[in-house]
């Protein structure tokens, strides 16, 4: 499937077949997430992969949504709260790989911005969250390219999920991505017009 078709085909699916997803496709989805870009290459995403039916049944307790954990694959997207501390190390890796060839940067300003982010808990968390969301999008679109349906879900009790899955407090929970063979083919969802979303052009 070409990329434009993937974008046009993607829908939020809420009814799934119980068929398991082949291991090679699950690995391809996770690999797509691993290869996502991130600011400073910090790669803060960490995944909890849930395929076991008994575990998914327990997870249903954590959400008011009847379809939560119904798909044969649920990827819980988390972020490592400690990842940003590795930014100097990740930055050095980028430099060593010539990522900044012919690029100049004001080292003083870079360090000042880095220190500001490192000392601001809200900024630090939001930075990790939106980078993790990029990773989830990569997995989402890869699943669609493999003929699967997906649904991002945020409406669940994160602490209940943390308790059920035994996730350490070091890892913040961003969302769950449900993946499976779709049992529905919903129409294209309403979208705002280009005039509504583009504020200005220069």
XYZ file of N, CA, C and O in Angstrom:
808
model
N 0.848 -1.185 0.000
C 0.000 0.000 0.000
C 0.890 1.243 0.000
O 1.798 1.340 0.825
N 0.638 2.181 -0.925
C 1.466 3.386 -0.944
C 1.097 4.278 0.248
O 0.013 4.149 0.835
N 2.011 5.187 0.587
C 1.864 5.963 1.818
C 0.607 6.828 1.819
O -0.080 6.936 2.838
N 0.264 7.432 0.675
C -0.936 8.262 0.619
C -2.180 7.435 0.913
O -3.092 7.879 1.617
N -2.199 6.190 0.421
C -3.339 5.304 0.683
C -3.425 4.952 2.161
O -4.523 4.843 2.728
N -2.266 4.753 2.792
C -2.237 4.469 4.232
C -2.875 5.625 5.004
O -3.717 5.422 5.889
N -2.495 6.861 4.659
C -3.047 8.038 5.340
C -4.560 8.139 5.143
O -5.300 8.490 6.067
N -5.011 7.845 3.928
C -6.438 7.965 3.620
C -7.254 6.828 4.233
O -8.424 7.004 4.583
N -6.634 5.668 4.387
C -7.341 4.482 4.884
C -7.451 4.447 6.408
O -8.377 3.861 6.955
N -6.505 5.073 7.098
C -6.482 4.965 8.561
C -7.759 5.520 9.198
O -8.218 6.596 8.882
N -8.334 4.728 10.075
C -9.507 5.115 10.862
C -9.291 4.620 12.286
O -8.513 3.704 12.517
N -10.053 5.160 13.227
C -10.072 4.586 14.566
C -11.057 3.425 14.535
O -12.248 3.619 14.260
N -10.548 2.223 14.800
C -11.352 1.007 14.752
C -11.700 0.567 16.171
O -10.838 0.552 17.046
N -12.966 0.206 16.358
C -13.420 -0.183 17.705
C -14.042 -1.582 17.747
O -14.586 -1.978 18.773
N -13.957 -2.295 16.629
C -14.423 -3.689 16.583
C -13.350 -4.508 15.880
O -12.978 -4.214 14.740
N -12.855 -5.522 16.585
C -11.730 -6.301 16.068
C -12.027 -7.795 16.037
O -12.718 -8.325 16.907
N -11.442 -8.444 15.036
C -11.417 -9.902 14.979
C -10.477 -10.381 16.095
O -9.566 -9.662 16.499
N -10.688 -11.590 16.569
C -9.831 -12.126 17.640
C -8.561 -12.785 17.100
O -7.703 -13.195 17.886
N -8.438 -12.883 15.762
C -7.256 -13.515 15.181
C -5.973 -12.874 15.694
O -5.846 -11.647 15.685
N -4.999 -13.668 16.103
C -3.718 -13.075 16.525
C -2.976 -12.496 15.328
O -3.164 -12.924 14.184
N -2.133 -11.528 15.600
C -1.326 -10.900 14.553
C -0.019 -11.670 14.441
O 0.627 -11.947 15.461
N 0.391 -12.033 13.230
C 1.654 -12.763 13.081
C 2.820 -12.032 13.737
O 2.905 -10.796 13.705
N 3.714 -12.800 14.332
C 4.845 -12.238 15.079
C 5.667 -11.280 14.234
O 6.106 -10.232 14.714
N 5.892 -11.623 12.957
C 6.737 -10.761 12.121
C 6.094 -9.385 11.896
O 6.798 -8.376 11.777
N 4.757 -9.337 11.901
C 4.078 -8.043 11.748
C 4.163 -7.255 13.048
O 4.399 -6.039 13.033
N 3.987 -7.930 14.179
C 4.136 -7.262 15.479
C 5.531 -6.648 15.582
O 5.688 -5.477 15.983
N 6.545 -7.405 15.176
C 7.922 -6.902 15.251
C 8.142 -5.738 14.292
O 8.860 -4.786 14.607
N 7.514 -5.786 13.113
C 7.640 -4.683 12.147
C 7.011 -3.408 12.702
O 7.529 -2.299 12.510
N 5.898 -3.556 13.413
C 5.231 -2.403 14.034
C 6.124 -1.794 15.109
O 6.317 -0.565 15.167
N 6.677 -2.641 15.963
C 7.569 -2.145 17.022
C 8.831 -1.509 16.441
O 9.319 -0.491 16.952
N 9.338 -2.092 15.381
C 10.533 -1.538 14.728
C 10.255 -0.154 14.158
O 11.107 0.736 14.216
N 9.051 0.035 13.622
C 8.680 1.360 13.106
C 8.690 2.385 14.225
O 9.138 3.526 14.045
N 8.202 1.998 15.400
C 8.245 2.900 16.546
C 9.667 3.198 16.975
O 10.016 4.338 17.287
N 10.509 2.167 16.965
C 11.915 2.328 17.373
C 12.647 3.293 16.457
O 13.556 4.025 16.884
N 12.277 3.322 15.182
C 12.968 4.157 14.202
C 12.438 5.588 14.111
O 12.907 6.384 13.303
N 11.463 5.918 14.927
C 10.884 7.266 14.887
C 11.917 8.326 15.275
O 12.846 8.044 16.034
N 11.752 9.539 14.754
C 12.655 10.623 15.152
C 12.292 11.161 16.533
O 11.151 11.024 16.981
N 13.268 11.753 17.197
C 13.008 12.405 18.489
C 13.980 13.560 18.662
O 15.097 13.521 18.147
N 13.546 14.568 19.393
C 14.389 15.727 19.651
C 15.657 15.333 20.370
O 15.602 14.657 21.399
N 16.793 15.714 19.808
C 18.065 15.362 20.427
C 18.335 13.876 20.423
O 19.227 13.394 21.101
N 17.522 13.137 19.660
C 17.635 11.679 19.566
C 17.514 10.989 20.929
O 18.105 9.931 21.165
N 16.702 11.568 21.839
C 16.625 11.002 23.193
C 15.822 9.693 23.253
O 15.962 8.938 24.205
N 14.962 9.444 22.257
C 14.229 8.173 22.181
C 13.618 7.788 23.538
O 13.947 6.733 24.102
N 12.720 8.605 24.070
C 12.208 8.354 25.421
C 11.164 7.245 25.497
O 10.784 6.825 26.585
N 10.676 6.775 24.361
C 9.583 5.798 24.360
C 10.000 4.437 24.892
O 11.094 3.955 24.658
N 9.083 3.844 25.620
C 9.231 2.478 26.103
C 7.852 1.831 25.941
O 6.832 2.464 26.197
N 7.817 0.581 25.506
C 6.545 -0.056 25.211
C 6.294 -1.262 26.120
O 7.210 -2.012 26.441
N 5.046 -1.445 26.468
C 4.602 -2.680 27.098
C 3.670 -3.333 26.081
O 2.657 -2.741 25.686
N 4.043 -4.515 25.621
C 3.311 -5.199 24.556
C 2.425 -6.273 25.190
O 2.920 -7.173 25.871
N 1.133 -6.150 24.971
C 0.184 -7.066 25.604
C -0.596 -7.830 24.535
O -1.381 -7.241 23.789
N -0.364 -9.131 24.474
C -1.111 -9.998 23.566
C -1.902 -11.056 24.339
O -2.905 -11.553 23.840
N -1.475 -11.360 25.540
C -2.107 -12.398 26.348
C -3.563 -12.031 26.661
O -3.855 -10.953 27.189
N -4.467 -12.939 26.337
C -5.901 -12.670 26.505
C -6.288 -12.454 27.963
O -7.107 -11.577 28.281
N -5.712 -13.212 28.855
C -6.040 -13.079 30.279
C -5.602 -11.714 30.819
O -6.329 -11.085 31.603
N -4.444 -11.258 30.373
C -3.960 -9.935 30.818
C -4.843 -8.841 30.231
O -5.216 -7.887 30.923
N -5.214 -8.993 28.964
C -6.088 -7.991 28.348
C -7.445 -7.939 29.053
O -8.034 -6.865 29.226
N -7.923 -9.088 29.477
C -9.198 -9.124 30.196
C -9.099 -8.341 31.498
O -10.021 -7.611 31.877
N -7.992 -8.469 32.194
C -7.792 -7.703 33.434
C -7.721 -6.205 33.154
O -8.241 -5.395 33.925
N -7.080 -5.853 32.035
C -6.942 -4.438 31.697
C -8.290 -3.766 31.432
O -8.423 -2.553 31.599
N -9.268 -4.541 31.022
C -10.590 -3.978 30.742
C -11.169 -3.272 31.963
O -11.976 -2.353 31.841
N -10.741 -3.706 33.150
C -11.212 -3.083 34.398
C -10.785 -1.614 34.500
O -11.370 -0.846 35.257
N -9.761 -1.248 33.738
C -9.171 0.090 33.881
C -9.820 1.147 32.998
O -9.431 2.311 33.053
N -10.795 0.776 32.182
C -11.387 1.751 31.262
C -12.908 1.624 31.217
O -13.447 0.511 31.294
N -13.595 2.757 31.049
C -15.057 2.711 30.889
C -15.468 2.312 29.473
O -16.653 2.120 29.203
N -14.488 2.190 28.570
C -14.780 1.864 27.175
C -14.926 0.355 27.004
O -14.020 -0.408 27.356
N -16.030 -0.068 26.427
C -16.295 -1.506 26.278
C -15.292 -2.201 25.373
O -15.047 -3.400 25.514
N -14.688 -1.454 24.450
C -13.762 -2.070 23.491
C -12.305 -2.019 23.947
O -11.411 -2.497 23.251
N -12.057 -1.448 25.109
C -10.676 -1.339 25.583
C -10.079 -2.729 25.800
O -10.691 -3.593 26.440
N -8.892 -2.953 25.238
C -8.158 -4.220 25.344
C -8.862 -5.379 24.638
O -8.581 -6.534 24.908
N -9.757 -5.058 23.707
C -10.448 -6.093 22.928
C -9.593 -6.593 21.770
O -9.705 -7.742 21.363
N -8.774 -5.729 21.206
C -7.934 -6.117 20.072
C -6.886 -7.126 20.525
O -6.476 -7.122 21.693
N -6.430 -7.987 19.618
C -5.448 -9.014 20.011
C -4.065 -8.462 20.362
O -3.246 -9.173 20.929
N -3.837 -7.189 20.026
C -2.554 -6.562 20.374
C -2.822 -5.190 20.973
O -3.538 -4.371 20.379
N -2.260 -4.955 22.137
C -2.332 -3.641 22.767
C -0.901 -3.228 23.103
O -0.181 -3.972 23.770
N -0.509 -2.079 22.586
C 0.819 -1.547 22.899
C 0.626 -0.335 23.802
O 0.014 0.659 23.397
N 1.100 -0.463 25.020
C 1.029 0.651 25.957
C 2.290 1.492 25.750
O 3.410 0.996 25.934
N 2.101 2.719 25.329
C 3.234 3.609 25.060
C 3.568 4.405 26.316
O 2.725 5.131 26.848
N 4.783 4.252 26.788
C 5.259 4.938 27.987
C 6.475 5.787 27.626
O 7.012 5.681 26.527
N 6.887 6.630 28.546
C 8.133 7.368 28.350
C 9.006 7.220 29.586
O 8.504 7.114 30.705
N 10.289 7.191 29.358
C 11.262 7.062 30.436
C 11.558 8.450 30.991
O 12.083 9.312 30.275
N 11.216 8.687 32.240
C 11.437 9.998 32.856
C 12.926 10.346 32.948
O 13.289 11.508 33.100
N 13.776 9.339 32.866
C 15.216 9.560 32.976
C 15.878 9.800 31.619
O 17.056 10.152 31.549
N 15.125 9.629 30.526
C 15.725 9.694 29.188
C 16.393 11.036 28.904
O 17.452 11.084 28.278
N 15.778 12.111 29.375
C 16.312 13.433 29.061
C 17.693 13.648 29.684
O 18.503 14.433 29.180
N 17.990 12.918 30.755
C 19.313 13.025 31.380
C 20.411 12.493 30.452
O 21.584 12.806 30.628
N 20.000 11.680 29.493
C 20.952 11.098 28.541
C 21.151 11.982 27.316
O 21.850 11.590 26.377
N 20.529 13.177 27.317
C 20.616 14.019 26.134
C 22.058 14.336 25.720
O 22.385 14.251 24.534
N 22.955 14.687 26.643
C 24.334 14.939 26.217
C 24.957 13.731 25.512
O 25.662 13.869 24.508
N 24.675 12.539 26.036
C 25.191 11.310 25.431
C 24.603 11.090 24.038
O 25.313 10.754 23.086
N 23.264 11.288 23.924
C 22.605 11.130 22.621
C 23.119 12.181 21.634
O 23.314 11.913 20.449
N 23.338 13.395 22.136
C 23.823 14.487 21.288
C 25.221 14.161 20.764
O 25.539 14.414 19.596
N 26.024 13.580 21.625
C 27.380 13.179 21.210
C 27.310 12.117 20.115
O 28.111 12.119 19.172
N 26.351 11.197 20.235
C 26.167 10.172 19.203
C 25.791 10.801 17.869
O 26.283 10.401 16.806
N 24.901 11.795 17.929
C 24.501 12.486 16.701
C 25.698 13.188 16.066
O 25.900 13.133 14.852
N 26.474 13.830 16.898
C 27.659 14.541 16.399
C 28.637 13.565 15.754
O 29.163 13.811 14.661
N 28.847 12.427 16.416
C 29.777 11.418 15.894
C 29.293 10.837 14.564
O 30.100 10.403 13.737
N 27.972 10.836 14.351
C 27.425 10.285 13.107
C 27.312 11.340 12.000
O 26.700 11.094 10.963
N 27.897 12.523 12.248
C 27.887 13.633 11.281
C 26.494 14.185 11.005
O 26.229 14.729 9.928
N 25.593 14.070 11.971
C 24.241 14.607 11.797
C 24.244 16.123 11.668
O 23.339 16.698 11.068
N 25.272 16.759 12.231
C 25.322 18.219 12.221
C 26.392 18.761 11.270
O 26.902 19.872 11.456
N 26.725 17.980 10.271
C 27.727 18.422 9.307
C 27.277 19.722 8.644
O 26.130 19.855 8.203
N 28.167 20.704 8.623
C 27.895 22.027 8.032
C 26.805 22.810 8.778
O 26.178 23.705 8.217
N 26.567 22.444 10.030
C 25.594 23.160 10.857
C 26.355 23.865 11.970
O 27.234 23.271 12.595
N 26.016 25.123 12.206
C 26.641 25.831 13.322
C 25.599 26.046 14.419
O 24.420 26.247 14.139
N 26.056 25.966 15.669
C 25.173 26.177 16.817
C 25.909 26.995 17.857
O 27.114 26.820 18.030
N 25.171 27.844 18.530
C 25.723 28.613 19.634
C 25.732 27.697 20.863
O 24.680 27.436 21.463
N 26.890 27.178 21.208
C 27.003 26.193 22.296
C 26.439 26.717 23.609
O 25.798 25.970 24.353
N 26.649 27.986 23.887
C 26.147 28.568 25.136
C 24.628 28.542 25.198
O 24.039 28.186 26.225
N 24.001 28.911 24.093
C 22.532 28.913 24.042
C 21.983 27.489 24.096
O 20.949 27.235 24.714
N 22.664 26.571 23.447
C 22.239 25.166 23.482
C 22.239 24.664 24.917
O 21.275 24.050 25.382
N 23.318 24.919 25.631
C 23.415 24.448 27.020
C 22.398 25.124 27.922
O 21.825 24.485 28.816
N 22.143 26.414 27.679
C 21.168 27.134 28.493
C 19.763 26.555 28.301
O 19.018 26.347 29.269
N 19.404 26.267 27.049
C 18.089 25.692 26.762
C 17.984 24.273 27.332
O 16.953 23.878 27.867
N 19.061 23.530 27.225
C 19.080 22.161 27.743
C 18.911 22.169 29.267
O 18.154 21.369 29.822
N 19.603 23.071 29.929
C 19.507 23.174 31.393
C 18.116 23.613 31.822
O 17.565 23.100 32.806
N 17.535 24.546 31.056
C 16.183 25.021 31.357
C 15.187 23.866 31.290
O 14.361 23.691 32.186
N 15.297 23.051 30.249
C 14.382 21.921 30.091
C 14.612 20.883 31.194
O 13.668 20.338 31.746
N 15.863 20.646 31.511
C 16.199 19.626 32.514
C 15.687 19.992 33.904
O 15.418 19.117 34.721
N 15.539 21.293 34.170
C 15.101 21.744 35.494
C 13.608 22.030 35.581
O 13.097 22.348 36.648
N 12.902 21.938 34.460
C 11.471 22.216 34.428
C 10.732 20.887 34.247
O 10.736 20.310 33.164
N 10.107 20.400 35.324
C 9.474 19.084 35.291
C 8.356 18.998 34.256
O 8.188 17.978 33.585
N 7.567 20.077 34.108
C 6.478 20.087 33.129
C 7.039 20.037 31.714
O 6.600 19.245 30.869
N 8.016 20.872 31.448
C 8.639 20.904 30.120
C 9.311 19.578 29.801
O 9.207 19.056 28.687
N 9.969 19.017 30.793
C 10.675 17.752 30.611
C 9.690 16.642 30.254
O 9.916 15.870 29.330
N 8.568 16.581 30.976
C 7.575 15.549 30.714
C 6.904 15.751 29.360
O 6.734 14.807 28.590
N 6.536 16.994 29.046
C 5.845 17.237 27.774
C 6.764 16.947 26.597
O 6.324 16.433 25.563
N 8.045 17.228 26.743
C 9.024 16.940 25.698
C 9.077 15.437 25.428
O 9.053 14.983 24.282
N 9.087 14.654 26.493
C 9.118 13.198 26.353
C 7.807 12.672 25.787
O 7.798 11.764 24.952
N 6.681 13.269 26.202
C 5.369 12.812 25.736
C 5.202 13.036 24.242
O 4.791 12.129 23.514
N 5.525 14.243 23.757
C 5.276 14.455 22.328
C 6.256 13.679 21.460
O 5.914 13.260 20.349
N 7.439 13.419 21.955
C 8.348 12.558 21.195
C 7.831 11.115 21.170
O 7.927 10.432 20.144
N 7.261 10.665 22.271
C 6.669 9.325 22.311
C 5.476 9.242 21.365
O 5.280 8.223 20.679
N 4.687 10.308 21.281
C 3.532 10.322 20.379
C 3.963 10.177 18.913
O 3.271 9.532 18.121
N 5.103 10.740 18.565
C 5.628 10.567 17.205
C 5.864 9.077 16.941
O 5.518 8.543 15.883
N 6.436 8.421 17.924
C 6.718 6.993 17.816
C 5.430 6.183 17.634
O 5.370 5.247 16.822
N 4.388 6.554 18.374
C 3.111 5.842 18.265
C 2.513 6.029 16.867
O 1.965 5.086 16.289
N 2.634 7.220 16.312
C 2.138 7.459 14.954
C 2.838 6.550 13.951
O 2.198 5.991 13.048
N 4.141 6.390 14.101
C 4.873 5.479 13.213
C 4.315 4.054 13.307
O 4.136 3.374 12.290
N 4.045 3.599 14.522
C 3.506 2.251 14.692
C 2.096 2.149 14.133
O 1.742 1.149 13.477
N 1.301 3.159 14.377
C -0.076 3.206 13.899
C -0.121 3.050 12.373
O -0.816 2.173 11.829
N 0.639 3.877 11.665
C 0.607 3.857 10.199
C 1.214 2.574 9.637
O 0.767 2.068 8.600
N 2.201 2.036 10.321
C 2.781 0.760 9.877
C 1.756 -0.357 10.004
O 1.641 -1.220 9.123
N 0.986 -0.353 11.086
C -0.065 -1.361 11.253
C -1.091 -1.270 10.131
O -1.495 -2.290 9.552
N -1.486 -0.056 9.790
C -2.451 0.144 8.696
C -1.870 -0.357 7.384
O -2.561 -1.008 6.583
N -0.590 -0.103 7.145
C 0.070 -0.560 5.920
C 0.063 -2.084 5.817
O 0.129 -2.647 4.716
N -0.026 -2.763 6.969
C -0.086 -4.234 6.995
C -1.527 -4.744 6.983
O -1.773 -5.923 7.240
N -2.476 -3.859 6.711
C -3.869 -4.275 6.602
C -4.597 -4.402 7.923
O -5.638 -5.059 8.008
N -4.077 -3.764 8.957
C -4.676 -3.850 10.295
C -5.428 -2.576 10.650
O -5.191 -1.515 10.070
N -6.315 -2.691 11.621
C -7.009 -1.531 12.152
C -6.377 -1.122 13.469
O -5.784 -1.953 14.171
N -6.509 0.156 13.808
C -5.886 0.668 15.029
C -6.806 1.654 15.743
O -7.731 2.198 15.143
N -6.514 1.878 17.005
C -7.202 2.932 17.750
C -6.317 3.410 18.891
O -5.873 2.608 19.718
N -6.045 4.713 18.899
C -5.344 5.325 20.031
C -6.363 5.460 21.165
O -7.493 5.898 20.939
N -5.959 5.145 22.370
C -6.867 5.292 23.511
C -6.134 5.952 24.671
O -5.026 5.564 25.034
N -6.787 6.960 25.221
C -6.246 7.624 26.403
C -7.199 7.547 27.576
O -6.849 7.915 28.700
N -8.436 7.072 27.314
C -9.444 7.043 28.363
C -9.357 5.750 29.174
O -10.096 4.789 28.966
N -8.390 5.737 30.065
C -8.240 4.616 30.985
C -7.509 5.104 32.222
O -6.846 6.143 32.207
N -7.665 4.369 33.294
C -7.036 4.708 34.569
C -5.570 4.266 34.504
O -5.270 3.073 34.595
N -4.696 5.224 34.334
C -3.279 4.899 34.146
C -2.670 4.207 35.359
O -1.828 3.319 35.216
N -3.106 4.616 36.534
C -2.541 3.987 37.729
C -3.027 2.548 37.893
O -2.294 1.690 38.368
N -4.255 2.290 37.484
C -4.776 0.923 37.518
C -3.999 0.048 36.532
O -3.609 -1.083 36.841
N -3.750 0.596 35.332
C -2.970 -0.125 34.324
C -1.554 -0.355 34.835
O -0.986 -1.434 34.679
N -0.989 0.656 35.461
C 0.362 0.534 36.027
C 0.409 -0.608 37.044
O 1.344 -1.417 37.047
N -0.621 -0.679 37.870
C -0.691 -1.722 38.908
C -0.830 -3.110 38.276
O -0.111 -4.054 38.652
N -1.719 -3.253 37.300
C -1.962 -4.553 36.665
C -0.712 -5.062 35.954
O -0.362 -6.240 36.037
N -0.017 -4.156 35.262
C 1.142 -4.559 34.460
C 2.465 -4.453 35.213
O 3.513 -4.851 34.689
N 2.440 -3.915 36.419
C 3.664 -3.810 37.215
C 4.678 -2.849 36.615
O 5.879 -3.134 36.608
N 4.187 -1.696 36.151
C 5.067 -0.706 35.510
C 5.671 0.207 36.578
O 4.952 0.810 37.372
N 6.979 0.327 36.567
C 7.703 1.155 37.535
C 7.325 2.632 37.386
O 7.032 3.103 36.277
N 7.343 3.375 38.499
C 6.993 4.799 38.494
C 7.924 5.621 37.612
O 7.588 6.738 37.217
N 9.082 5.083 37.298
C 10.025 5.787 36.415
C 9.419 6.052 35.037
O 9.814 6.984 34.344
N 8.439 5.231 34.653
C 7.878 5.328 33.312
C 6.491 5.963 33.335
O 5.576 5.449 33.981
N 6.367 7.096 32.651
C 5.070 7.739 32.507
C 4.278 7.035 31.418
O 4.855 6.562 30.441
N 2.969 6.966 31.575
C 2.114 6.318 30.581
C 1.478 7.384 29.701
O 0.874 8.333 30.204
N 1.620 7.229 28.390
C 1.089 8.212 27.439
C -0.268 7.778 26.901
O -1.255 8.505 27.011
N -0.338 6.603 26.289
C -1.575 6.141 25.682
C -1.460 4.653 25.386
O -0.400 4.056 25.574
N -2.563 4.087 24.923
C -2.568 2.698 24.465
C -2.915 2.696 22.986
O -3.767 3.467 22.538
N -2.252 1.842 22.228
C -2.565 1.674 20.808
C -3.098 0.255 20.633
O -2.388 -0.717 20.867
N -4.370 0.154 20.259
C -4.976 -1.148 19.995
C -4.806 -1.479 18.522
O -5.026 -0.627 17.667
N -4.460 -2.722 18.247
C -4.199 -3.139 16.869
C -4.800 -4.521 16.626
O -4.635 -5.435 17.444
N -5.483 -4.658 15.506
C -6.040 -5.957 15.151
C -6.681 -5.909 13.777
O -6.690 -4.872 13.112
N -7.224 -7.034 13.363
C -7.936 -7.087 12.087
C -9.323 -6.487 12.299
O -10.081 -6.927 13.167
N -9.634 -5.470 11.512
C -10.878 -4.716 11.701
C -12.110 -5.516 11.322
O -12.122 -6.238 10.326
N -13.166 -5.363 12.130
C -14.463 -5.947 11.816
C -15.452 -4.867 11.393
O -16.660 -5.087 11.404
N -14.914 -3.706 11.064
C -15.761 -2.610 10.591
C -14.955 -1.786 9.597
O -13.717 -1.852 9.573
N -15.661 -1.058 8.762
C -15.008 -0.201 7.775
C -15.701 1.160 7.779
O -16.511 1.473 6.906
N -15.400 1.950 8.801
C -16.102 3.231 8.941
C -15.740 4.209 7.823
O -14.656 4.130 7.243
N -16.654 5.129 7.524
C -16.363 6.148 6.499
C -15.308 7.132 6.996
O -14.974 7.160 8.184
N -14.815 7.923 6.089
C -13.837 8.958 6.436
C -14.428 9.889 7.487
O -15.588 10.281 7.413
N -13.635 10.210 8.491
C -14.114 11.082 9.569
C -14.091 12.548 9.117
O -13.261 12.940 8.291
N -14.968 13.375 9.700
C -14.973 14.802 9.344
C -13.637 15.447 9.702
O -13.056 15.140 10.741
N -13.164 16.305 8.843
C -11.925 17.033 9.097
C -12.152 18.518 8.832
O -12.929 18.886 7.939
N -11.493 19.360 9.593
C -11.551 20.793 9.339
C -10.959 21.081 7.967
O -10.112 20.333 7.474
N -11.382 22.174 7.397
C -10.856 22.552 6.082
C -9.441 23.099 6.232
O -9.006 23.470 7.333
N -8.717 23.159 5.123
C -7.369 23.711 5.141
C -7.382 25.165 5.624
O -6.494 25.605 6.352
N -8.430 25.897 5.249
C -8.538 27.299 5.691
C -8.680 27.404 7.205
O -8.247 28.377 7.817
N -9.292 26.372 7.817
C -9.462 26.384 9.269
C -8.159 26.120 10.015
O -7.978 26.583 11.138
N -7.277 25.348 9.410
C -6.080 24.929 10.155
C -4.823 25.700 9.823
O -3.883 25.721 10.600
N -4.753 26.317 8.636
C -3.567 27.102 8.283
C -3.828 28.551 8.696
O -4.645 29.239 8.106
N -3.122 28.984 9.733
C -3.344 30.323 10.248
C -2.843 31.407 9.300
O -3.510 32.398 9.068
N -1.626 31.189 8.790
C -1.029 32.189 7.896
C -0.082 31.503 6.930
O 0.430 30.412 7.220
N 0.133 32.128 5.790
C 1.151 31.693 4.854
C 2.012 32.906 4.509
O 1.489 33.992 4.296
N 3.303 32.710 4.449
C 4.210 33.829 4.145
C 5.010 33.520 2.890
O 5.278 32.376 2.589
